[in-house]
N, CA, C and O atoms as CSV, one atom per row, in Angstrom:
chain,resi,resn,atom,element,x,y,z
A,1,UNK,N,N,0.820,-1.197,0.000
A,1,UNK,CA,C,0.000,0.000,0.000
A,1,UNK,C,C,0.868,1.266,0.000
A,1,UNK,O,O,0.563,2.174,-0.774
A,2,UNK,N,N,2.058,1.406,0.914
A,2,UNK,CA,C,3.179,2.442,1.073
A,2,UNK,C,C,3.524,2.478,-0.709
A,2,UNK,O,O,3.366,3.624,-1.131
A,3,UNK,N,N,3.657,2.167,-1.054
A,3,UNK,CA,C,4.605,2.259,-2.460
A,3,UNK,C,C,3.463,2.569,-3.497
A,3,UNK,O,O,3.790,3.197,-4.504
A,4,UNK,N,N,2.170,2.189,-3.343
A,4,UNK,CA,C,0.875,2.900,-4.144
A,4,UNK,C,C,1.208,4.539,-3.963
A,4,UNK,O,O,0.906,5.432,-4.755
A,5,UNK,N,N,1.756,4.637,-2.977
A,5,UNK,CA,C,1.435,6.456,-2.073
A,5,UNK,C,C,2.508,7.167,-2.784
A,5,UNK,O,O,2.477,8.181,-3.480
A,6,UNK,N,N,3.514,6.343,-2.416
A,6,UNK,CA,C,4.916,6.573,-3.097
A,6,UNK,C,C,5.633,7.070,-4.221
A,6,UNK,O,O,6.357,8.048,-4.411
A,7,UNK,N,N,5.049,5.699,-5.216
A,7,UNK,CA,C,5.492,5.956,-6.409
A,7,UNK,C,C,5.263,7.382,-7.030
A,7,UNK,O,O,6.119,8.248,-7.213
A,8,UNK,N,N,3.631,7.446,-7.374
A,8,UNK,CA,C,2.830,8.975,-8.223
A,8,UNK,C,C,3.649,10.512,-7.060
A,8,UNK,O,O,3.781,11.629,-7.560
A,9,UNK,N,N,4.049,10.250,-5.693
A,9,UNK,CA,C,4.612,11.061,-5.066
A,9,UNK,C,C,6.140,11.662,-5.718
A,9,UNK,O,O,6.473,12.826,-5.941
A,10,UNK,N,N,6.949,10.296,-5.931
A,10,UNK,CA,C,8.219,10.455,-6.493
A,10,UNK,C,C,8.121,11.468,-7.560
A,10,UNK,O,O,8.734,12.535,-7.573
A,11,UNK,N,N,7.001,10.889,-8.774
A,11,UNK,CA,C,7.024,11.283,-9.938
A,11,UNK,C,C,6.594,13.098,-10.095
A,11,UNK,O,O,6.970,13.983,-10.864
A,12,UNK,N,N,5.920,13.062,-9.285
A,12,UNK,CA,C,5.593,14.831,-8.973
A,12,UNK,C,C,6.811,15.381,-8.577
A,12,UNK,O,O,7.293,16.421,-9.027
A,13,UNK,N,N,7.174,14.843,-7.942
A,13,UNK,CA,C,8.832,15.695,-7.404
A,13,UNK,C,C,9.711,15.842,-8.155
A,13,UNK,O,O,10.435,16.788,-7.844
A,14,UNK,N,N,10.062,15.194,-9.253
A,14,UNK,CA,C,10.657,15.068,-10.569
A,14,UNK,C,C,10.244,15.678,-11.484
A,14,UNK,O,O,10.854,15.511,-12.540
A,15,UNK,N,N,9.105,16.592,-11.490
A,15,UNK,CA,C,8.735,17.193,-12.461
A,15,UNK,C,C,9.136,18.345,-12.881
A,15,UNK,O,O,8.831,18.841,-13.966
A,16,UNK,N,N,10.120,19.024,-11.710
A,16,UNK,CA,C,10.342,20.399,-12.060
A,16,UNK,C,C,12.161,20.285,-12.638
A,16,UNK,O,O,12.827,21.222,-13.079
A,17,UNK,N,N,12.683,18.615,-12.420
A,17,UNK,CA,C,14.327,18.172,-12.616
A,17,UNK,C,C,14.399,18.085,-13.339
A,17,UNK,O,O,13.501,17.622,-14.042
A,18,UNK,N,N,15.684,18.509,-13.827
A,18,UNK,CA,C,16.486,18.360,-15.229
A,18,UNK,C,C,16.280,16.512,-15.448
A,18,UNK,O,O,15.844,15.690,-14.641
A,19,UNK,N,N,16.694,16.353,-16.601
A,19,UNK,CA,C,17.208,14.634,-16.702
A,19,UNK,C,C,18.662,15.035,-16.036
A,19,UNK,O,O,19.155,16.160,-16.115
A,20,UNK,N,N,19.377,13.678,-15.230
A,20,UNK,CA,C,20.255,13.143,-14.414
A,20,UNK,C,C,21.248,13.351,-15.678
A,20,UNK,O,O,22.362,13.560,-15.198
A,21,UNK,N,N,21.315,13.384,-17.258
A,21,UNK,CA,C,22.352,13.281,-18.378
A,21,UNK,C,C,21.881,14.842,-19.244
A,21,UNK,O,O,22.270,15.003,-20.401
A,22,UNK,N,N,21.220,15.674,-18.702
A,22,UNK,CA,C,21.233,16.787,-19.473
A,22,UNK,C,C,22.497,17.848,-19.154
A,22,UNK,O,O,22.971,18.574,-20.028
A,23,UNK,N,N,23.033,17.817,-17.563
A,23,UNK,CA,C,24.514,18.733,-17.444
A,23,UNK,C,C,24.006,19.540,-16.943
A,23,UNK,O,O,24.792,20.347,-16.447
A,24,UNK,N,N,22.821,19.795,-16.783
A,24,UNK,CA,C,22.340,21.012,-16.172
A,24,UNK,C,C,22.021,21.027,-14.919
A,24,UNK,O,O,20.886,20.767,-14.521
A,25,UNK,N,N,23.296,21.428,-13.942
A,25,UNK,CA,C,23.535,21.087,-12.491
A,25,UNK,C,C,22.879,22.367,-11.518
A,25,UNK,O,O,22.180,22.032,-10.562
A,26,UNK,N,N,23.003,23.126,-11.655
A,26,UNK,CA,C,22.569,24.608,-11.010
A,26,UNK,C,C,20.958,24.498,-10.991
A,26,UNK,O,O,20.600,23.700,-11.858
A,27,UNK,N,N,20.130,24.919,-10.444
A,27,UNK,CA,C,19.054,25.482,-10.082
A,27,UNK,C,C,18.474,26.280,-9.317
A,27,UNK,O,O,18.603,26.111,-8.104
A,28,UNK,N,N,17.386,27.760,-10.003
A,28,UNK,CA,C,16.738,28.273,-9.325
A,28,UNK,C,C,15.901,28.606,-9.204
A,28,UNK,O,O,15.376,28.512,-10.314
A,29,UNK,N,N,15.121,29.082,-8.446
A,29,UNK,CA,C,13.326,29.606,-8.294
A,29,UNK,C,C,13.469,31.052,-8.231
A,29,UNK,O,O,14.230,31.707,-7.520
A,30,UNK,N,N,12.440,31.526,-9.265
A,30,UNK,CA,C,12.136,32.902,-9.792
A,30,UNK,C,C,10.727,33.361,-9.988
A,30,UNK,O,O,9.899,32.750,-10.663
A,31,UNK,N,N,10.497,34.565,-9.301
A,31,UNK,CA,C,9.388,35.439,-10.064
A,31,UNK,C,C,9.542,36.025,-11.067
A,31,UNK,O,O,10.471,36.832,-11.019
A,32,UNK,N,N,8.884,35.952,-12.220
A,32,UNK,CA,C,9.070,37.418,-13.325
A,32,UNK,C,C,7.537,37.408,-13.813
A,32,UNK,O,O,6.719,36.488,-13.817
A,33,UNK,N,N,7.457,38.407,-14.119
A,33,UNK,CA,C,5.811,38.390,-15.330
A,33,UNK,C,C,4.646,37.946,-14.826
A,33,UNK,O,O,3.701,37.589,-15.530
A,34,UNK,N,N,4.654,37.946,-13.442
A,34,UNK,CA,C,3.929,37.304,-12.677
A,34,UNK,C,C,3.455,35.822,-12.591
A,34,UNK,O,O,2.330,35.473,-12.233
A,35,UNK,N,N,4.712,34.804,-13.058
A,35,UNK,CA,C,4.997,33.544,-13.183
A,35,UNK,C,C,5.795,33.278,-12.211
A,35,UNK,O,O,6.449,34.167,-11.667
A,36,UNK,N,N,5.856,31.992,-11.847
A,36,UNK,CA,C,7.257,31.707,-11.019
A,36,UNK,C,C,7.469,30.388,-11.910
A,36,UNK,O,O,6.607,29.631,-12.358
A,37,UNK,N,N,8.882,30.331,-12.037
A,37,UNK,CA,C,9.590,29.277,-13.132
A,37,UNK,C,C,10.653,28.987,-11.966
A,37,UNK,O,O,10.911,29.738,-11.026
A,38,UNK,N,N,11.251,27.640,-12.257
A,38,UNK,CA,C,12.238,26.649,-11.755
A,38,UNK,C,C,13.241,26.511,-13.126
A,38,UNK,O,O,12.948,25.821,-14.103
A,39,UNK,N,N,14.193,27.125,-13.022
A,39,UNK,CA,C,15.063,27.184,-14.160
A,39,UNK,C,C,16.452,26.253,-13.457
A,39,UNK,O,O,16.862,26.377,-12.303
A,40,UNK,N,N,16.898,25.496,-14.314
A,40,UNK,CA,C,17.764,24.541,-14.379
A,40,UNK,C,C,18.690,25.253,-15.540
A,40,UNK,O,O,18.299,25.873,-16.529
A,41,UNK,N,N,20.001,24.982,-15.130
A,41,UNK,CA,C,20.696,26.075,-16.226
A,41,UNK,C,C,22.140,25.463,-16.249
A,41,UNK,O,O,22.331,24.863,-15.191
A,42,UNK,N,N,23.363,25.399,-17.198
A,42,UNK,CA,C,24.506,25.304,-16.704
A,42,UNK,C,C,25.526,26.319,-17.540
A,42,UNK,O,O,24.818,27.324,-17.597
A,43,UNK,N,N,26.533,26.596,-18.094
A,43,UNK,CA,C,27.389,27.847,-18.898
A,43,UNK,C,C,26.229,28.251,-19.827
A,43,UNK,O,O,25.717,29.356,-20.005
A,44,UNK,N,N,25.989,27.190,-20.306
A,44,UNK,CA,C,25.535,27.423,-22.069
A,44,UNK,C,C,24.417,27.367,-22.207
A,44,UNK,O,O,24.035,27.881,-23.258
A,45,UNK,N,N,23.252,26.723,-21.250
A,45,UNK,CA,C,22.432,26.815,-22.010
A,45,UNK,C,C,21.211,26.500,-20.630
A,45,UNK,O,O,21.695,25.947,-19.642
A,46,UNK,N,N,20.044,26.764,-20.594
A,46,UNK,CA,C,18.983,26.563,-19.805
A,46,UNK,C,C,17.212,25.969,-19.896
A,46,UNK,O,O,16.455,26.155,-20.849
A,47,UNK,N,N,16.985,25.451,-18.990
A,47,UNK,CA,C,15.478,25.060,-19.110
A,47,UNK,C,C,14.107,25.797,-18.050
A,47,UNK,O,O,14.206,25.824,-16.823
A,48,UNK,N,N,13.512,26.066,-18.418
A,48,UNK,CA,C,12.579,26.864,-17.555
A,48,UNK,C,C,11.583,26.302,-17.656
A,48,UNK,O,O,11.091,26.098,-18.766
A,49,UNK,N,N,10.891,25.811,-16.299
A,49,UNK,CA,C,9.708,25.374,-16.214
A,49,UNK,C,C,8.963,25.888,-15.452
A,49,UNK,O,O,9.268,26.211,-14.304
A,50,UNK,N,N,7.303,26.122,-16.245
A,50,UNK,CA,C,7.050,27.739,-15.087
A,50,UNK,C,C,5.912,26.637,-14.328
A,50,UNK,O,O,5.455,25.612,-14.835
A,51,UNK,N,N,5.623,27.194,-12.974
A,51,UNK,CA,C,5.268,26.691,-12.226
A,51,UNK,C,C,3.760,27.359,-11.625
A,51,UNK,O,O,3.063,26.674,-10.876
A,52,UNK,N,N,3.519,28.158,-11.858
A,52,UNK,CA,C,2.442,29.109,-11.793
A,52,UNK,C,C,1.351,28.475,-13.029
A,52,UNK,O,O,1.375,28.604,-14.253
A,53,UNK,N,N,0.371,27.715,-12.082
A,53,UNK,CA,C,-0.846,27.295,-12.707
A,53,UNK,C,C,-1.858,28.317,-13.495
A,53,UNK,O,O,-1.816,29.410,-12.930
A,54,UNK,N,N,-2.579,28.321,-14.394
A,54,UNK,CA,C,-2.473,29.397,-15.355
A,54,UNK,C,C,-3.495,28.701,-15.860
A,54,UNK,O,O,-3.164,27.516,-15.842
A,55,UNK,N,N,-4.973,28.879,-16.470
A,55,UNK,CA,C,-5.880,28.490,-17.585
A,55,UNK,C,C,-5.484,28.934,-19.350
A,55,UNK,O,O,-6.226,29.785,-19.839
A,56,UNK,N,N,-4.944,28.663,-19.780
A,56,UNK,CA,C,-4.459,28.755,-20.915
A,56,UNK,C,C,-3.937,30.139,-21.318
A,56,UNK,O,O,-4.644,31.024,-21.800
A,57,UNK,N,N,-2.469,30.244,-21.040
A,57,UNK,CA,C,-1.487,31.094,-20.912
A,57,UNK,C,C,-1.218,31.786,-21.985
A,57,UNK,O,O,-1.268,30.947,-22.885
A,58,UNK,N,N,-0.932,32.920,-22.506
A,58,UNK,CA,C,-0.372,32.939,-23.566
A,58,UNK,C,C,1.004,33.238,-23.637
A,58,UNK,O,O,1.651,33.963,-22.881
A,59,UNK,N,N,1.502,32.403,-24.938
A,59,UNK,CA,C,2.785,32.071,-25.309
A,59,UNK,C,C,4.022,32.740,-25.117
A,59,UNK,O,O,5.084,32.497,-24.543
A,60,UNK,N,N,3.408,33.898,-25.956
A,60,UNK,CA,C,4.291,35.422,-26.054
A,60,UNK,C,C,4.812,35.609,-24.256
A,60,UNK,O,O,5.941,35.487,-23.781
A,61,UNK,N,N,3.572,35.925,-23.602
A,61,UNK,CA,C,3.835,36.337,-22.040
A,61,UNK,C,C,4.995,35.775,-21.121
A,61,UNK,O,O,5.861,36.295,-20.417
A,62,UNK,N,N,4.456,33.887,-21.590
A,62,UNK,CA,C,5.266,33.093,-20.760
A,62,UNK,C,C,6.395,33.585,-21.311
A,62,UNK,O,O,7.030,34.301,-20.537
A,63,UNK,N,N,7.054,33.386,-22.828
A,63,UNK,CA,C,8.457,33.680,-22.939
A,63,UNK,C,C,9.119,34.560,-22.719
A,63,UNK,O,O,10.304,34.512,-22.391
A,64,UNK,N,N,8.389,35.594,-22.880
A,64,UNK,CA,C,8.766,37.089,-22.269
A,64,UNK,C,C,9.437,37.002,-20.728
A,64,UNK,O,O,10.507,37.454,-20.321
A,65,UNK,N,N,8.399,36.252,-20.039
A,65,UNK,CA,C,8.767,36.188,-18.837
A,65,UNK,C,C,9.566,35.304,-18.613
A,65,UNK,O,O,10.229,35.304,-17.576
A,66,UNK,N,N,9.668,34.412,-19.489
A,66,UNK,CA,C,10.902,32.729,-18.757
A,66,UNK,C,C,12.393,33.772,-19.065
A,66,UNK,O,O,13.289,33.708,-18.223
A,67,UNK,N,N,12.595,34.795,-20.421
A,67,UNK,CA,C,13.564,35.504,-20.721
A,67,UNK,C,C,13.768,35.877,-19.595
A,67,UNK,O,O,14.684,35.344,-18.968
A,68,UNK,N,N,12.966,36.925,-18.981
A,68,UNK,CA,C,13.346,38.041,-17.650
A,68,UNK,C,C,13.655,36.956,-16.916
A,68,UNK,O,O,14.870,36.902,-16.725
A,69,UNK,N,N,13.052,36.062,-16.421
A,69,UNK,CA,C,13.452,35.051,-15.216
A,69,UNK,C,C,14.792,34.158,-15.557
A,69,UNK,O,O,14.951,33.259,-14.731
A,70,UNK,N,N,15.440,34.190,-16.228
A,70,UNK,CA,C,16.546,33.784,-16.806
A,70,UNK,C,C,17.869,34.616,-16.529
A,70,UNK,O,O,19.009,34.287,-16.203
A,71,UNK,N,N,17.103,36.121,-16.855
A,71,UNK,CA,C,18.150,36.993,-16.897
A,71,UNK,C,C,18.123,37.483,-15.280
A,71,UNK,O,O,19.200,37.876,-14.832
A,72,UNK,N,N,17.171,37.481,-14.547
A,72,UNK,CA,C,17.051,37.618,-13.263
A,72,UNK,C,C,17.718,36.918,-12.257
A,72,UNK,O,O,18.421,37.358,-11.347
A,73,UNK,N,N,17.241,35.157,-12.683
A,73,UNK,CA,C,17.871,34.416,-11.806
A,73,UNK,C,C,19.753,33.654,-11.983
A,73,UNK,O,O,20.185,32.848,-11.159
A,74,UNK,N,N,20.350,34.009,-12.856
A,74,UNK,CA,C,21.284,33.062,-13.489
A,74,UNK,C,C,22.418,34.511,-13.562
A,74,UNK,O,O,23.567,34.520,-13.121
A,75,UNK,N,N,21.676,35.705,-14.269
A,75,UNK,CA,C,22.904,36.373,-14.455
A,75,UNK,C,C,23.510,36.269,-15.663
A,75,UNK,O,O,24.573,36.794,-15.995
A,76,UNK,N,N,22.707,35.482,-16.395
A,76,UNK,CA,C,23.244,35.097,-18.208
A,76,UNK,C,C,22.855,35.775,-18.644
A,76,UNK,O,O,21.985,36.530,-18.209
A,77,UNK,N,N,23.394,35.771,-19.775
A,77,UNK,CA,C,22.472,36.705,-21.483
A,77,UNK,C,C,22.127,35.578,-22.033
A,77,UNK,O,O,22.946,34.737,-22.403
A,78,UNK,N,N,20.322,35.412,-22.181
A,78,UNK,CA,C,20.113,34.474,-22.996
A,78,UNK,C,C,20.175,34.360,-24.669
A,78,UNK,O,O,20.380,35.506,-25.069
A,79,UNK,N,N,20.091,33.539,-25.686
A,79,UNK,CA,C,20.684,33.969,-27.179
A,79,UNK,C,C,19.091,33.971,-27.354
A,79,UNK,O,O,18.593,32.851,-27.238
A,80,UNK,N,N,18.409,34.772,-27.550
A,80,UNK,CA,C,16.272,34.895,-27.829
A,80,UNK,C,C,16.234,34.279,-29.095
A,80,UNK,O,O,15.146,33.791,-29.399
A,81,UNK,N,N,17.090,34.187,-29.850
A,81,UNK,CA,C,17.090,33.148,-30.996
A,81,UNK,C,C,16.679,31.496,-31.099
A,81,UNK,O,O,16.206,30.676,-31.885
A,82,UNK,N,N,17.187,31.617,-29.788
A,82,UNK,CA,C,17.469,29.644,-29.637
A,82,UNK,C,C,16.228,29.619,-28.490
A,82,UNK,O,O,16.575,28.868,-27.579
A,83,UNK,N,N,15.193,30.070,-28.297
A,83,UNK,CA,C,14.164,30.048,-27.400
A,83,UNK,C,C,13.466,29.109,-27.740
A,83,UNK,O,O,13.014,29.368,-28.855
A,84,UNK,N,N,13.100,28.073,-27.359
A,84,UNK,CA,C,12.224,26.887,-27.772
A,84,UNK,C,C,11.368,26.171,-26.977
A,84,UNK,O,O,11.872,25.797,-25.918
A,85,UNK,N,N,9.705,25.729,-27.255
A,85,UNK,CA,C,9.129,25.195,-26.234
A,85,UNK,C,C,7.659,25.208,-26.193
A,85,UNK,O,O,6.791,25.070,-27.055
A,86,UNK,N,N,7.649,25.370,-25.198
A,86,UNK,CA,C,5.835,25.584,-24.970
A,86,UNK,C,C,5.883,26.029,-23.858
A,86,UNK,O,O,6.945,26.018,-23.237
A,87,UNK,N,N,4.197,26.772,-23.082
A,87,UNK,CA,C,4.169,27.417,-22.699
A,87,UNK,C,C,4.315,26.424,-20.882
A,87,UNK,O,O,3.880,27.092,-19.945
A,88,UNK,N,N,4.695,25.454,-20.626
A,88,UNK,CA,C,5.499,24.491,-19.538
A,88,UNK,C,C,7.047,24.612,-19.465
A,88,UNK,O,O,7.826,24.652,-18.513
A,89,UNK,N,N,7.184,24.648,-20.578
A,89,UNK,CA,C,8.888,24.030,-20.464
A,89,UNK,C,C,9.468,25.137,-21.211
A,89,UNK,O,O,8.465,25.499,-21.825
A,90,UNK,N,N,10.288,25.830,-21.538
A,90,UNK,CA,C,11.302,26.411,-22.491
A,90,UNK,C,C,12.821,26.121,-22.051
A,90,UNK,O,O,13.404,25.967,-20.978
A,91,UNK,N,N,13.193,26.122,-23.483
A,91,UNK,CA,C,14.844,25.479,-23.306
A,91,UNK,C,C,15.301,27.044,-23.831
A,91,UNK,O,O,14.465,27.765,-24.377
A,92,UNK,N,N,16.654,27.478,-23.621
A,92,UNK,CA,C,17.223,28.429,-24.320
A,92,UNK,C,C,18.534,27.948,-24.044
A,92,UNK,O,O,18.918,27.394,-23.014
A,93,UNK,N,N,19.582,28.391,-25.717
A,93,UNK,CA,C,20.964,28.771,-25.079
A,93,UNK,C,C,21.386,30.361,-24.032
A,93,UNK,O,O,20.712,31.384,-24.151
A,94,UNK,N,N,22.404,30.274,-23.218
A,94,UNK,CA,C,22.305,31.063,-22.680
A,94,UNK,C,C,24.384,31.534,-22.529
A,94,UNK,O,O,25.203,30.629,-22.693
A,95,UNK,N,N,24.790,32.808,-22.258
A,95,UNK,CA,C,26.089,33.036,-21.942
A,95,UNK,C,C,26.011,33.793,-20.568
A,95,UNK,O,O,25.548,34.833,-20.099
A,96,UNK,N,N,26.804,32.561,-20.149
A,96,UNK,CA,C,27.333,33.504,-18.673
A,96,UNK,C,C,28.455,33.726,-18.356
A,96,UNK,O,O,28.989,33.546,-17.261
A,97,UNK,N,N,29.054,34.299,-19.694
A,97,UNK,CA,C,30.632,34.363,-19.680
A,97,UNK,C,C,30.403,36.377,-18.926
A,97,UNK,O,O,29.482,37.188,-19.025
A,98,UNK,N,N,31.576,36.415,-18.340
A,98,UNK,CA,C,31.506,38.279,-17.840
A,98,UNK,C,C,31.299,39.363,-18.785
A,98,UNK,O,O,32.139,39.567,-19.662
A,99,UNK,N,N,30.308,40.037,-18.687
A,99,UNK,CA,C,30.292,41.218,-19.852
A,99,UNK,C,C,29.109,39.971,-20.767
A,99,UNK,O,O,28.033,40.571,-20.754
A,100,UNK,N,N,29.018,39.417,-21.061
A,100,UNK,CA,C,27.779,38.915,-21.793
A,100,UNK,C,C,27.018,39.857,-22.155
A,100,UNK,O,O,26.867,40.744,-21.315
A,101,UNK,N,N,26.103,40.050,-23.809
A,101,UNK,CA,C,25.168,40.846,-23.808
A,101,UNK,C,C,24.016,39.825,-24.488
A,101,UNK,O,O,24.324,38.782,-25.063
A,102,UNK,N,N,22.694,40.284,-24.330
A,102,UNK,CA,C,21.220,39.665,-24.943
A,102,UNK,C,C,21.910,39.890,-26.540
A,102,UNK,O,O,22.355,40.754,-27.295
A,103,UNK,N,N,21.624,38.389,-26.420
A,103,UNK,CA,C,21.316,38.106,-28.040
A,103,UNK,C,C,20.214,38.379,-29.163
A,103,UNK,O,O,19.645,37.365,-29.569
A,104,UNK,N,N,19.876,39.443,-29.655
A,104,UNK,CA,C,18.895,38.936,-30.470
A,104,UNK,C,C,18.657,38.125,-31.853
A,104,UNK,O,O,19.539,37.664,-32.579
A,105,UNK,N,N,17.545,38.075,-32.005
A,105,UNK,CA,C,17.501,36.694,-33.097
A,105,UNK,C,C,17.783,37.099,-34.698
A,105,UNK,O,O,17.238,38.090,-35.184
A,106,UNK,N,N,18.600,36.323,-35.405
A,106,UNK,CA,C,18.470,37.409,-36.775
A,106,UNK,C,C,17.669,37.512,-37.716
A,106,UNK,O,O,17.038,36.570,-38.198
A,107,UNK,N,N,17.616,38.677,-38.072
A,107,UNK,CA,C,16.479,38.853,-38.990
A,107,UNK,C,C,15.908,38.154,-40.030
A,107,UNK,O,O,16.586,37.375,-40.700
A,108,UNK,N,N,14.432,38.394,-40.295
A,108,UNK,CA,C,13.944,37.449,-41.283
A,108,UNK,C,C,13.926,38.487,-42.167
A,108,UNK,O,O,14.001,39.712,-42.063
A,109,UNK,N,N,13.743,37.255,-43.581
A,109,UNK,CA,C,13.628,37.956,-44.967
A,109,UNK,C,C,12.440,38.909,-45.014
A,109,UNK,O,O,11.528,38.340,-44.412
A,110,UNK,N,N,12.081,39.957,-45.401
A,110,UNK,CA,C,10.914,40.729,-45.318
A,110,UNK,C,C,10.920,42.261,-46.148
A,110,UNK,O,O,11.002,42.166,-47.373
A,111,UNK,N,N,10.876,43.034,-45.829
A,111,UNK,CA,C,11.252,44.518,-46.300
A,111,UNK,C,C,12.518,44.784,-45.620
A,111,UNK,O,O,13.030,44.383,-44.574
A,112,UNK,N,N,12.806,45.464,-46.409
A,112,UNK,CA,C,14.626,45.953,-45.923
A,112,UNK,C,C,14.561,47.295,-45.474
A,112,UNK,O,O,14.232,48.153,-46.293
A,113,UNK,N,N,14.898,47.713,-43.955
A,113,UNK,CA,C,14.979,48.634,-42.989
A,113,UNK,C,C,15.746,48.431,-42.369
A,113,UNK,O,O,16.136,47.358,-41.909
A,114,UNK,N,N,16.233,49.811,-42.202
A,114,UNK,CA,C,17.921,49.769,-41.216
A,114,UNK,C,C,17.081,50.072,-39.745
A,114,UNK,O,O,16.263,50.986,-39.634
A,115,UNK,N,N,17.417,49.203,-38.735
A,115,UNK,CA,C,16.967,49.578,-37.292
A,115,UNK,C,C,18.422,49.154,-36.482
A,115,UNK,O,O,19.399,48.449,-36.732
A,116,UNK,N,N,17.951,50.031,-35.351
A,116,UNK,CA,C,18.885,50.061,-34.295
A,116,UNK,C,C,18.397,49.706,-32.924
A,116,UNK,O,O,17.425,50.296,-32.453
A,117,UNK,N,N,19.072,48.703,-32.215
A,117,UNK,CA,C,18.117,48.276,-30.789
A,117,UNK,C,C,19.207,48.479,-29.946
A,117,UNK,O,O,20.425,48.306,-29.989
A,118,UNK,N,N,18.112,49.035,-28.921
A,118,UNK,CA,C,18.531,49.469,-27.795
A,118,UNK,C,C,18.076,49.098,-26.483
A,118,UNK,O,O,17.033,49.593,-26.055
A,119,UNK,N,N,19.043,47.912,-25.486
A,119,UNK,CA,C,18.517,47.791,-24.628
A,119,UNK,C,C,18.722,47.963,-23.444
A,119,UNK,O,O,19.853,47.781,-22.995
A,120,UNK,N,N,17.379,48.469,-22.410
A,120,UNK,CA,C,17.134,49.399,-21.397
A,120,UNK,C,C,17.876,48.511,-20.631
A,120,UNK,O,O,17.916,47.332,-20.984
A,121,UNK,N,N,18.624,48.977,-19.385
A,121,UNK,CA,C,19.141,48.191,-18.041
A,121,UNK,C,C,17.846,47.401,-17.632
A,121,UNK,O,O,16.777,47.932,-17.331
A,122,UNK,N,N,18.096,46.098,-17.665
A,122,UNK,CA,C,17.095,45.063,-16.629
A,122,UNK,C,C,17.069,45.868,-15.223
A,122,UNK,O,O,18.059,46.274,-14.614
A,123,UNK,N,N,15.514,46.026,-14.794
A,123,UNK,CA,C,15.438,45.916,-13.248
A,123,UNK,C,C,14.784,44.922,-12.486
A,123,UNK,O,O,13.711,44.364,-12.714
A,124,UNK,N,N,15.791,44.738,-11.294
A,124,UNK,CA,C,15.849,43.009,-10.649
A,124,UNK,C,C,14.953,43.146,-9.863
A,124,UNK,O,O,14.562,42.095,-9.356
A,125,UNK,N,N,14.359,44.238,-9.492
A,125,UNK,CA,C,13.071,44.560,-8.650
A,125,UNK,C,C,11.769,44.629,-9.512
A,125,UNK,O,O,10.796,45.275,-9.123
A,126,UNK,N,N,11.776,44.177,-10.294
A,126,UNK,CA,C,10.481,44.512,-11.384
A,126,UNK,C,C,10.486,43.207,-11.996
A,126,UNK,O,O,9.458,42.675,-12.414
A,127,UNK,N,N,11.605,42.697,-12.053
A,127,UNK,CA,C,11.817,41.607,-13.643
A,127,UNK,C,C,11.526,41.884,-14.469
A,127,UNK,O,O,10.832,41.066,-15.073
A,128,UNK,N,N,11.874,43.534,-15.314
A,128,UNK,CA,C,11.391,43.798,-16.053
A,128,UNK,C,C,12.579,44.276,-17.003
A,128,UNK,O,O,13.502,44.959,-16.558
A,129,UNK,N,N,12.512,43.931,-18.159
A,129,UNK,CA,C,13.755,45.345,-19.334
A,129,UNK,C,C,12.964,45.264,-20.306
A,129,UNK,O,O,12.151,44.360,-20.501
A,130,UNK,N,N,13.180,46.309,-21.040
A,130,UNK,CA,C,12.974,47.144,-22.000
A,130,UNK,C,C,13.852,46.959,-23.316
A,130,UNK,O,O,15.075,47.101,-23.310
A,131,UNK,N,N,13.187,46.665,-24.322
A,131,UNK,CA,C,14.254,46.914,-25.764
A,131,UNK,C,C,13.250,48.087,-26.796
A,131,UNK,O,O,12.134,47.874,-27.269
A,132,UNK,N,N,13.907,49.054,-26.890
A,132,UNK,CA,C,14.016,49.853,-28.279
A,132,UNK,C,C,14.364,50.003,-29.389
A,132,UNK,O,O,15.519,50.282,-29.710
A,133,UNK,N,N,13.276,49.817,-30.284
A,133,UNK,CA,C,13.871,49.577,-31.558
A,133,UNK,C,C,13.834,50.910,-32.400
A,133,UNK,O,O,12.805,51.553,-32.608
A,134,UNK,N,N,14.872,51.183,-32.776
A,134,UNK,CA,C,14.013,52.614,-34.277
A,134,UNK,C,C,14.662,51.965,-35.608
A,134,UNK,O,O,15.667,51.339,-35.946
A,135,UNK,N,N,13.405,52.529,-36.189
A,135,UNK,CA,C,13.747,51.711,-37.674
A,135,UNK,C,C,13.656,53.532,-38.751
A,135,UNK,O,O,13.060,54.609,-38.745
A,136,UNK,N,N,14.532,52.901,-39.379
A,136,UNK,CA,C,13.994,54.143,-40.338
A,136,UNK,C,C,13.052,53.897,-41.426
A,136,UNK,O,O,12.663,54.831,-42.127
């Protein structure tokens, strides 16, 4: 009967862990965007699993926010290029080499405009930053 209780117990507790062969040794718990995510992370690269129960989330928000909670909790620059997932899980590469800056993703084929981005200092009290774009 103990091991009926057990087992489905184990398996909940495991839900927020890296796999034992992914390398991704570090972990932390974060607010951003009004989510809280369990991010598992190691040099290069990270997983965010948000933990904040939610009736059908939208996409944009969560990533927005797994970004800030990334950059909040770890101290990396994530590459927003390599962002991948759903609105449970997101994987990103990430640099936490010193001086690191946010990656953004490169451009798609479309109309041709010269823009310039500019991004605002993250604040760790908000989980919030800012990017500016001007295009001409």
């Amino acid at each position: 009967m103990k091991a009926v209780i057990l087992i489905p117990l184990a398996a909940l507790a495991a839900c927020a862990s890296p796999h034992p062969l992914s390398g991704l040794r570090d972990q932390v718990t974060v607010d951003a965007g009004g989510y809280s995510f369990a991010i598992n992370y190691s040099q290069d690269r990270a997983e965010v699993t948000r933990l904040t129960r939610v009736w059908r989330p939208d996409y944009a928000d969560v990533q927005a926010a797994a970004v800030a909670a990334v950059i909040k909790g770890t101290g990396c620059a994530p590459d927003l290029g390599s962002v991948s997932g759903d609105v449970a899980l997101l994987r990103m590469k990430i640099d936490c080499t010193e001086g690191a800056e946010l990656k953004l993703p490169p451009p798609r084929d479309g109309p041709k405009t010269s823009c310039v981005g500019n991004l605002i200092p993250f604040d760790l009290s908000t989980g919030v930053f800012d990017l500016a774009i001007d295009c001409d």
